[in-house]
JSON list of C-alpha atoms in Angstrom, two decimals:
[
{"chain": "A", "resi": 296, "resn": "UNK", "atom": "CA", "xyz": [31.69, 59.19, -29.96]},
{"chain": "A", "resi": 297, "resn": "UNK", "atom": "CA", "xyz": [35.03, 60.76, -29.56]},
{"chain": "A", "resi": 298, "resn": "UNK", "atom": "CA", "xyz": [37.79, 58.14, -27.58]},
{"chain": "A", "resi": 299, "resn": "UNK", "atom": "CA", "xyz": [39.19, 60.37, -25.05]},
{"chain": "A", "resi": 300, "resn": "UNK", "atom": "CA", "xyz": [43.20, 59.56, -24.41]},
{"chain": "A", "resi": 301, "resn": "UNK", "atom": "CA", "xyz": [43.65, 58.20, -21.07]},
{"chain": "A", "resi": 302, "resn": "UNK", "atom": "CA", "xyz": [46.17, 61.23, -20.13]},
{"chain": "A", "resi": 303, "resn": "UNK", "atom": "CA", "xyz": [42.69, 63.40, -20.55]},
{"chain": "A", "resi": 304, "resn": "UNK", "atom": "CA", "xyz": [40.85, 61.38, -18.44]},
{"chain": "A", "resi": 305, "resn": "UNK", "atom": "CA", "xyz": [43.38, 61.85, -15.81]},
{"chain": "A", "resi": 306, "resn": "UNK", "atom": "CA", "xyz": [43.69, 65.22, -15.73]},
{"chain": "A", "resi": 307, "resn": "UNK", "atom": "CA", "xyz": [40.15, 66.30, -16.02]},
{"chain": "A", "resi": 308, "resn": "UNK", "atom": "CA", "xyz": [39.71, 63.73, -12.86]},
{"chain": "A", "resi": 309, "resn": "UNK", "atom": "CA", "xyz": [42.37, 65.91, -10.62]},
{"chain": "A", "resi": 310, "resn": "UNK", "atom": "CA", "xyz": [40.90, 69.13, -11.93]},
{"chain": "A", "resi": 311, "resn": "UNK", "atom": "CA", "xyz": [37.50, 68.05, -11.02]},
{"chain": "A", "resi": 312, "resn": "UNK", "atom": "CA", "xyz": [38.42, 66.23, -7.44]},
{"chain": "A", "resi": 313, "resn": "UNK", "atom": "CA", "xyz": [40.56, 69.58, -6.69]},
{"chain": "A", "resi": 314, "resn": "UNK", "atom": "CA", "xyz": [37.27, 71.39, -7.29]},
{"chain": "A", "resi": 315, "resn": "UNK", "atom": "CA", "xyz": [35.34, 69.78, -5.23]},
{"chain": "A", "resi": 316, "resn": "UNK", "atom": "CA", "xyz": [37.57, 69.87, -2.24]},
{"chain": "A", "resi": 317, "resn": "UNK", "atom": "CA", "xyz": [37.83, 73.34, -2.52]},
{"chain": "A", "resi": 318, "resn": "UNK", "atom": "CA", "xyz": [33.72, 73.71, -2.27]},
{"chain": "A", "resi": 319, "resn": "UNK", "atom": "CA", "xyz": [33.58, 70.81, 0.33]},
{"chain": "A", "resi": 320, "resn": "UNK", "atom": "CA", "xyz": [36.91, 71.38, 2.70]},
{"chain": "A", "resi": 321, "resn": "UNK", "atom": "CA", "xyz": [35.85, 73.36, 5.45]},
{"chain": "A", "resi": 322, "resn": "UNK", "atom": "CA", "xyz": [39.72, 74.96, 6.62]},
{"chain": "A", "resi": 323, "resn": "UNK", "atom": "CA", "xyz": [40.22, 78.27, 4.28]},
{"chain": "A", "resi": 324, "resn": "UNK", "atom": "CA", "xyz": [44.03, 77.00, 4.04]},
{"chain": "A", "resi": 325, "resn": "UNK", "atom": "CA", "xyz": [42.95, 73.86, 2.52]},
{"chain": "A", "resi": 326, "resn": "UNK", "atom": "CA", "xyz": [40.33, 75.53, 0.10]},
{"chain": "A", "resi": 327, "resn": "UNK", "atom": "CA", "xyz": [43.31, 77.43, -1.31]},
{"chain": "A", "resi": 328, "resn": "UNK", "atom": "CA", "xyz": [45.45, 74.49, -2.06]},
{"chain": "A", "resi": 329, "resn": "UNK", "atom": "CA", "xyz": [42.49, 73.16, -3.18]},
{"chain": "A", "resi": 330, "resn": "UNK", "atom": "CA", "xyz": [42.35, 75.54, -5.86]},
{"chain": "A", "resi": 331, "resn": "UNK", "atom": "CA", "xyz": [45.54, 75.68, -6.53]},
{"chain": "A", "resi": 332, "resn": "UNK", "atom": "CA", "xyz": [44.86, 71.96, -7.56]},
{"chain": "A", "resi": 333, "resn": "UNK", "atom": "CA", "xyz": [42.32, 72.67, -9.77]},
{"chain": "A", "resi": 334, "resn": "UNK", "atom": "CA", "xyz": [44.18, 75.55, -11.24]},
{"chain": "A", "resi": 335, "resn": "UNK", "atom": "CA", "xyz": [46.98, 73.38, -12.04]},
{"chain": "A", "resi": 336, "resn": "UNK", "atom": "CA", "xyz": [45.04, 70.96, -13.56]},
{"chain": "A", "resi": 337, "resn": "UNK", "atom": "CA", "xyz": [43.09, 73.46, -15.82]},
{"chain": "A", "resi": 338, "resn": "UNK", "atom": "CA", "xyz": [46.72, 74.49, -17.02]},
{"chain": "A", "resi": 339, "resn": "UNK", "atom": "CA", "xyz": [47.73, 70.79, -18.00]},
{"chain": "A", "resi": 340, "resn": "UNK", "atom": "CA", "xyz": [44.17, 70.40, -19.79]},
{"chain": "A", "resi": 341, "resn": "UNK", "atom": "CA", "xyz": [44.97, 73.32, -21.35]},
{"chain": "A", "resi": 342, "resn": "UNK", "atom": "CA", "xyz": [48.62, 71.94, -22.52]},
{"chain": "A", "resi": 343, "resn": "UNK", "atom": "CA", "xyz": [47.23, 68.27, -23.58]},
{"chain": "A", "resi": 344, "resn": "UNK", "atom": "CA", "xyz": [44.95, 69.93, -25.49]},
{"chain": "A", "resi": 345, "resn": "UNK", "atom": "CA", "xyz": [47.24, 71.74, -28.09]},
{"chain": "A", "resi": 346, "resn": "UNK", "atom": "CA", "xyz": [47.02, 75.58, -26.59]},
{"chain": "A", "resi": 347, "resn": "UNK", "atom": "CA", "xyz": [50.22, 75.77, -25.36]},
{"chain": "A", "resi": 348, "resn": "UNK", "atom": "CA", "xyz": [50.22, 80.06, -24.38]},
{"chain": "A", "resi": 349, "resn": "UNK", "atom": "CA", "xyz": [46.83, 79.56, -22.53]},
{"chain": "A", "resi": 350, "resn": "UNK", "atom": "CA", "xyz": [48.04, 76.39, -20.79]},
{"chain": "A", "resi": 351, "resn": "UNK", "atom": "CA", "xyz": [51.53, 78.05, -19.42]},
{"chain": "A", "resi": 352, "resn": "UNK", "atom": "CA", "xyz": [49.53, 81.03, -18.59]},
{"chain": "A", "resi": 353, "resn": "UNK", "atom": "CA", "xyz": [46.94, 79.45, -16.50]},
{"chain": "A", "resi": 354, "resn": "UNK", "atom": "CA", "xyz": [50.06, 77.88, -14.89]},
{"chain": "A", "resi": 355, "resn": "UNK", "atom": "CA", "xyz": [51.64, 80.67, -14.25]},
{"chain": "A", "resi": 356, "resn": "UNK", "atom": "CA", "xyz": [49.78, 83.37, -13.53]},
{"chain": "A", "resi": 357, "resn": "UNK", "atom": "CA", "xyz": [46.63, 81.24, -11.47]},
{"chain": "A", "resi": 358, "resn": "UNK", "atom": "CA", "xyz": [48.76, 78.65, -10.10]},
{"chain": "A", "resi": 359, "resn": "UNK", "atom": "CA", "xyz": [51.97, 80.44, -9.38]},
{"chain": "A", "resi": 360, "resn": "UNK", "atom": "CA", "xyz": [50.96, 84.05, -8.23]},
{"chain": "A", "resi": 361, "resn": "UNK", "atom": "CA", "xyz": [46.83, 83.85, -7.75]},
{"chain": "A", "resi": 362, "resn": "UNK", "atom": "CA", "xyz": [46.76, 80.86, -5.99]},
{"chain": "A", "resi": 363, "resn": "UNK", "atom": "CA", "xyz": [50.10, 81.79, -3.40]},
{"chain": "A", "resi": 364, "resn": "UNK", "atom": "CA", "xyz": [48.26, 85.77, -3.22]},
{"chain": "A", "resi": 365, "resn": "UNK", "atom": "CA", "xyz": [45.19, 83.80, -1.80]},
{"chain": "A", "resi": 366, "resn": "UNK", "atom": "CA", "xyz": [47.01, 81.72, 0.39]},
{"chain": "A", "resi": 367, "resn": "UNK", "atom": "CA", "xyz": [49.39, 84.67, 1.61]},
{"chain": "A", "resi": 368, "resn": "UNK", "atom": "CA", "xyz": [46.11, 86.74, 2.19]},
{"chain": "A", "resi": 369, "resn": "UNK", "atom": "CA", "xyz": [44.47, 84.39, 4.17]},
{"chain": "A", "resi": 370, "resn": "UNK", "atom": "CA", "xyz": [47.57, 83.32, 6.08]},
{"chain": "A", "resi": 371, "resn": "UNK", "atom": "CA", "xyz": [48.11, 87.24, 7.20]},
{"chain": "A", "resi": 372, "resn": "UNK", "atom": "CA", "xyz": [44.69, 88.21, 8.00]},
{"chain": "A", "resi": 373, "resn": "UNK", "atom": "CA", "xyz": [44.13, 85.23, 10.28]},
{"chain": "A", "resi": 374, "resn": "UNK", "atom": "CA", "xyz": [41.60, 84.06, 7.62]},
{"chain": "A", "resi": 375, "resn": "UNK", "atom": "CA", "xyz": [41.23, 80.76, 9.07]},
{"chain": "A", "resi": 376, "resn": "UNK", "atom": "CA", "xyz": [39.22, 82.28, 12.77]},
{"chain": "A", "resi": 377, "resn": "UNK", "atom": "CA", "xyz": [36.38, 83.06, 11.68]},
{"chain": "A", "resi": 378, "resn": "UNK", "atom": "CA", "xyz": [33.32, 84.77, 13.83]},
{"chain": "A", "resi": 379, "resn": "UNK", "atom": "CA", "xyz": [30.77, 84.72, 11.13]},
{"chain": "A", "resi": 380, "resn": "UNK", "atom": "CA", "xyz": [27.97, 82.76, 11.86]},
{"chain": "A", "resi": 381, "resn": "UNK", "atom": "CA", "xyz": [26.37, 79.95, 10.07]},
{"chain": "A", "resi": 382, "resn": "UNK", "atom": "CA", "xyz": [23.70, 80.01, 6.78]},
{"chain": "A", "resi": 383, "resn": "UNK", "atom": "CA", "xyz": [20.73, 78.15, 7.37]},
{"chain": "A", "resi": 384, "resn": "UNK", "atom": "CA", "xyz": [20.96, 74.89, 6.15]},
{"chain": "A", "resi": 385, "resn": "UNK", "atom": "CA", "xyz": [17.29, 74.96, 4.75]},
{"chain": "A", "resi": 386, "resn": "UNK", "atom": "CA", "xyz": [17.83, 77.20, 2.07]},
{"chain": "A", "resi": 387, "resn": "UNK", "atom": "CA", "xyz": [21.55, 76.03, 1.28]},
{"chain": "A", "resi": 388, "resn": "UNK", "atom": "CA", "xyz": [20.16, 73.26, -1.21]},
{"chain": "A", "resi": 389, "resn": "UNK", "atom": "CA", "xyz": [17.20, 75.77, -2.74]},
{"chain": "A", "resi": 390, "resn": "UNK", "atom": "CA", "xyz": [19.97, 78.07, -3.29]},
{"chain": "A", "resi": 391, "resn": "UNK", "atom": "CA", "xyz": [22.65, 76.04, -4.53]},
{"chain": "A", "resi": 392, "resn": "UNK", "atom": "CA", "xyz": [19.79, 74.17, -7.40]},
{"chain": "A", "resi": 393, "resn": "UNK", "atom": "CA", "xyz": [18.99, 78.32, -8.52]},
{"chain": "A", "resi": 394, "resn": "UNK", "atom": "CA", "xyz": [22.81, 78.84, -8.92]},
{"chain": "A", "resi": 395, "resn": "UNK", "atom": "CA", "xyz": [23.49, 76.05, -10.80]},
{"chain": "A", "resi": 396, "resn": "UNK", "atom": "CA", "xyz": [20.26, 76.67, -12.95]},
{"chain": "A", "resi": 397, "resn": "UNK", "atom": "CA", "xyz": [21.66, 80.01, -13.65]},
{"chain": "A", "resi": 398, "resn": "UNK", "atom": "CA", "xyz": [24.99, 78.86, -14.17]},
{"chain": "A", "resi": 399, "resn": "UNK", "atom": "CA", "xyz": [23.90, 75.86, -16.97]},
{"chain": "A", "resi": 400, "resn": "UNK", "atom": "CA", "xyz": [21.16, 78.45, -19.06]},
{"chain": "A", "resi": 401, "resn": "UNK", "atom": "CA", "xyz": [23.81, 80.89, -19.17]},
{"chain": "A", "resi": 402, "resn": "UNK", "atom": "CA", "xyz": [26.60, 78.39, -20.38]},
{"chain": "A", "resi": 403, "resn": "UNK", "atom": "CA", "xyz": [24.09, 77.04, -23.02]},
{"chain": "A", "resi": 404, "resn": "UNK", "atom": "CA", "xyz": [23.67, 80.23, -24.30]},
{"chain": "A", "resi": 405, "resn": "UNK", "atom": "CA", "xyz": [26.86, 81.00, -24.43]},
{"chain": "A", "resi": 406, "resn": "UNK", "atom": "CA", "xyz": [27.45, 77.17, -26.49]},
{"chain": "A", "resi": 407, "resn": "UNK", "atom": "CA", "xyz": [24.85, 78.09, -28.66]},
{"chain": "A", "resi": 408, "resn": "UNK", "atom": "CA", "xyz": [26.11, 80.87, -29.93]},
{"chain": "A", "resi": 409, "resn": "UNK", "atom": "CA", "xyz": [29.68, 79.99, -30.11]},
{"chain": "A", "resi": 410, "resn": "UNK", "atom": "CA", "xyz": [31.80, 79.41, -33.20]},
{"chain": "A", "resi": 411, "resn": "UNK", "atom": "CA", "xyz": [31.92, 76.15, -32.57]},
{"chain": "A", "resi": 412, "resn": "UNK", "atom": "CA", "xyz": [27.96, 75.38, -33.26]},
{"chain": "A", "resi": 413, "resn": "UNK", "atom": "CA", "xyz": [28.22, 77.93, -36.01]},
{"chain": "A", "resi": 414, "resn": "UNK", "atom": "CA", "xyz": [31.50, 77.89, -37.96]},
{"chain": "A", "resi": 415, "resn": "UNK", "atom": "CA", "xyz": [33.33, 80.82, -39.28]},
{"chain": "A", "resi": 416, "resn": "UNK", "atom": "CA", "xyz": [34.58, 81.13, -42.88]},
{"chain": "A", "resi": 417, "resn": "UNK", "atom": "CA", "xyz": [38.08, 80.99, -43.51]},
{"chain": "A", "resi": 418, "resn": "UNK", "atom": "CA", "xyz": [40.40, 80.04, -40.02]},
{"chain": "A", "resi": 419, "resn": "UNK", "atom": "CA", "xyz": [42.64, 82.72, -39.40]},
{"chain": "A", "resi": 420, "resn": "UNK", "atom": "CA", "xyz": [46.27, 82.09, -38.98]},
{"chain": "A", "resi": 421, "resn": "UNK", "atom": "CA", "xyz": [47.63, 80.61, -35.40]},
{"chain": "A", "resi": 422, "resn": "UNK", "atom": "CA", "xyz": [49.39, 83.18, -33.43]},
{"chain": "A", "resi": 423, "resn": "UNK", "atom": "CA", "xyz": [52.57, 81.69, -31.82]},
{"chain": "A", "resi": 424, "resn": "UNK", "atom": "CA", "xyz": [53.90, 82.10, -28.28]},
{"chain": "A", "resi": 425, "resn": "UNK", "atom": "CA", "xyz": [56.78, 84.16, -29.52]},
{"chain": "A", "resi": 426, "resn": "UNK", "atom": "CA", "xyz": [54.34, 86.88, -31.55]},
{"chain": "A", "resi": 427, "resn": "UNK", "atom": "CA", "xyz": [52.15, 86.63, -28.53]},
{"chain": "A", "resi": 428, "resn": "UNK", "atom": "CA", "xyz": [55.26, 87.75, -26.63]},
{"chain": "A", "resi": 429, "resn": "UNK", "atom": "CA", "xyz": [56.50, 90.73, -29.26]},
{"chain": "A", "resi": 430, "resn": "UNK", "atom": "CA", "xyz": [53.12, 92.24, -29.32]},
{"chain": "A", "resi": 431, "resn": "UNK", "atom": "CA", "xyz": [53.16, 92.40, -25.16]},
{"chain": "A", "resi": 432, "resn": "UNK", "atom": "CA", "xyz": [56.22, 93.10, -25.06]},
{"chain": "A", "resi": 433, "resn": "UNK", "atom": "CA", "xyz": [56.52, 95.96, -27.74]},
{"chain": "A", "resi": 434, "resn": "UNK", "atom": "CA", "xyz": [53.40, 97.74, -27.35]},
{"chain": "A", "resi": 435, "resn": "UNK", "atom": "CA", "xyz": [52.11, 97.02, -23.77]},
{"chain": "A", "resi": 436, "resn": "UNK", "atom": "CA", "xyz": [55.27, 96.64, -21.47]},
{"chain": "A", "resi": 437, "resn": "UNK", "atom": "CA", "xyz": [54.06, 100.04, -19.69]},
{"chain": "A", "resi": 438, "resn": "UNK", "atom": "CA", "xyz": [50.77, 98.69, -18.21]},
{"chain": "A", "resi": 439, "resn": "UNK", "atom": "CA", "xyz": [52.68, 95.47, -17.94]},
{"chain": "A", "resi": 440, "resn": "UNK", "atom": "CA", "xyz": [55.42, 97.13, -15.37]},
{"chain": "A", "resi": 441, "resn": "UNK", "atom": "CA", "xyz": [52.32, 99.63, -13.96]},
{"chain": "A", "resi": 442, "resn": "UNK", "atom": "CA", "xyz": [50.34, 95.98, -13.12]},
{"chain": "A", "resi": 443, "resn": "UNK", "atom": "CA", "xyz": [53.56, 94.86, -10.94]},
{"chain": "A", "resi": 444, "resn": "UNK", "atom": "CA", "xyz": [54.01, 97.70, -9.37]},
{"chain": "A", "resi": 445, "resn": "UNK", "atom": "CA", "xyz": [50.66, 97.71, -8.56]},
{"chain": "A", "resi": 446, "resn": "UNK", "atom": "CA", "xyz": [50.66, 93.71, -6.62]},
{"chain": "A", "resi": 447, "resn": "UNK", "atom": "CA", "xyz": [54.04, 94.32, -5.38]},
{"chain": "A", "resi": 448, "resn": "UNK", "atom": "CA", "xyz": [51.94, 97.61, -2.96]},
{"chain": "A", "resi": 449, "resn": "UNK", "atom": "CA", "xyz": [49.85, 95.36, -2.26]},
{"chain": "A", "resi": 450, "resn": "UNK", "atom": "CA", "xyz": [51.47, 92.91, -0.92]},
{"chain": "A", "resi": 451, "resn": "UNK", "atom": "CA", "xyz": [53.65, 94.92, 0.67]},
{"chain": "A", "resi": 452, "resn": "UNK", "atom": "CA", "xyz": [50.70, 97.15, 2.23]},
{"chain": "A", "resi": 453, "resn": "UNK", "atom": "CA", "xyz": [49.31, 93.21, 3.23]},
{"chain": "A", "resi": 454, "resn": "UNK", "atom": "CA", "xyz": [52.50, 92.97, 5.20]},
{"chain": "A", "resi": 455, "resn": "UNK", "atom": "CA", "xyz": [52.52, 96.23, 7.19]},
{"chain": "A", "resi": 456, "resn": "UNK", "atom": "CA", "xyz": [48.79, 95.84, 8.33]},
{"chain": "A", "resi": 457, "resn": "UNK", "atom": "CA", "xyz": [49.68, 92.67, 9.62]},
{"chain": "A", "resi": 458, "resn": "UNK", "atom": "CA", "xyz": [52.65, 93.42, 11.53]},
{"chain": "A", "resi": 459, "resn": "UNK", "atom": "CA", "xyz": [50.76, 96.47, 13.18]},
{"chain": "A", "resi": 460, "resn": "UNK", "atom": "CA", "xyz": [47.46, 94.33, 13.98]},
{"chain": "A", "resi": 461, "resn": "UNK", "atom": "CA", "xyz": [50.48, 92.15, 15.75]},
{"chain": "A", "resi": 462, "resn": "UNK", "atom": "CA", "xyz": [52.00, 94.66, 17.60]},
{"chain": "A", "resi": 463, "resn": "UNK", "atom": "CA", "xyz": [48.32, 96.02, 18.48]},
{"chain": "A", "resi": 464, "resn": "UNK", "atom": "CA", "xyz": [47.32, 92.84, 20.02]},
{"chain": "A", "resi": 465, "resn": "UNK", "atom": "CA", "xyz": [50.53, 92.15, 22.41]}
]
């Protein structure tokens, strides 16, 4: 059995404790940060375990504008007062056991048939952060520049329906 490095252990314990306060905390607000947790964590598994681009990406992209778009989102729509009523708390567990059925034969499938049950020939070469960065930058900076555009509407369109749902109400 593999030792895991106590660094590992601590991580993966945040990730999975940020998880489950984000399934279990009942405030919207607090789900968010919640997964913001979990998102952060992800991103430091990801760096303590050797992929550095992945790792800074999950950081920045899910942590730093994901995570603050959910929490803006819910913040301006008045997320947190809700009128929506209840589920039945009979079928929450029946549910929640076909879910997670679902969820573990489609992840063993996917294990099964991974490279990592059935290796490949010869390993390819390890892309660096800095090719990673020409390619994106050299032949995709338009979709790039057409994806910002894009959020920055968004969040400004976010803003304007809340200030006129503000004005409605006073």
């Amino acid at each position: 059995m593999i030792r895991m490095s106590a660094t590992f252990l601590i991580l993966a314990a945040i990730t999975l404790v940020g998880a489950c306060a984000a399934m279990m905390l009942r405030g919207l607000v607090h789900c968010a940060l919640a997964v913001a947790i979990a998102f952060a964590g992800l991103g430091t598994l990801y760096l303590n375990l050797g992929a550095q681009f992945l790792g800074l990406a999950q950081l920045l992209v899910y942590v730093g504008a994901i995570a603050v778009l959910i929490v803006f989102v819910i913040l301006l729509t008045r997320g947190g007062e809700s009128d929506s009523t209840t589920l039945s708390q009979v079928a929450l567990p029946l549910t929640g056991l076909v879910v997670a059925g679902c969820l573990f034969a489609v992840l063993a499938w996917a294990v099964f048939h991974s490279f990592a049950v059935h290796p490949a020939g010869t390993p390819a070469t390890p892309a660096t952060v800095r090719e990673l960065g020409t390619v994106l930058m050299d032949g995709y900076v338009l979709p790039l520049e057409v994806i910002g555009l894009m959020l920055t509407a968004a969040l400004i369109g976010a803003v304007i329906i809340a200030m006129k749902e503000k004005q409605e109400t006073q």
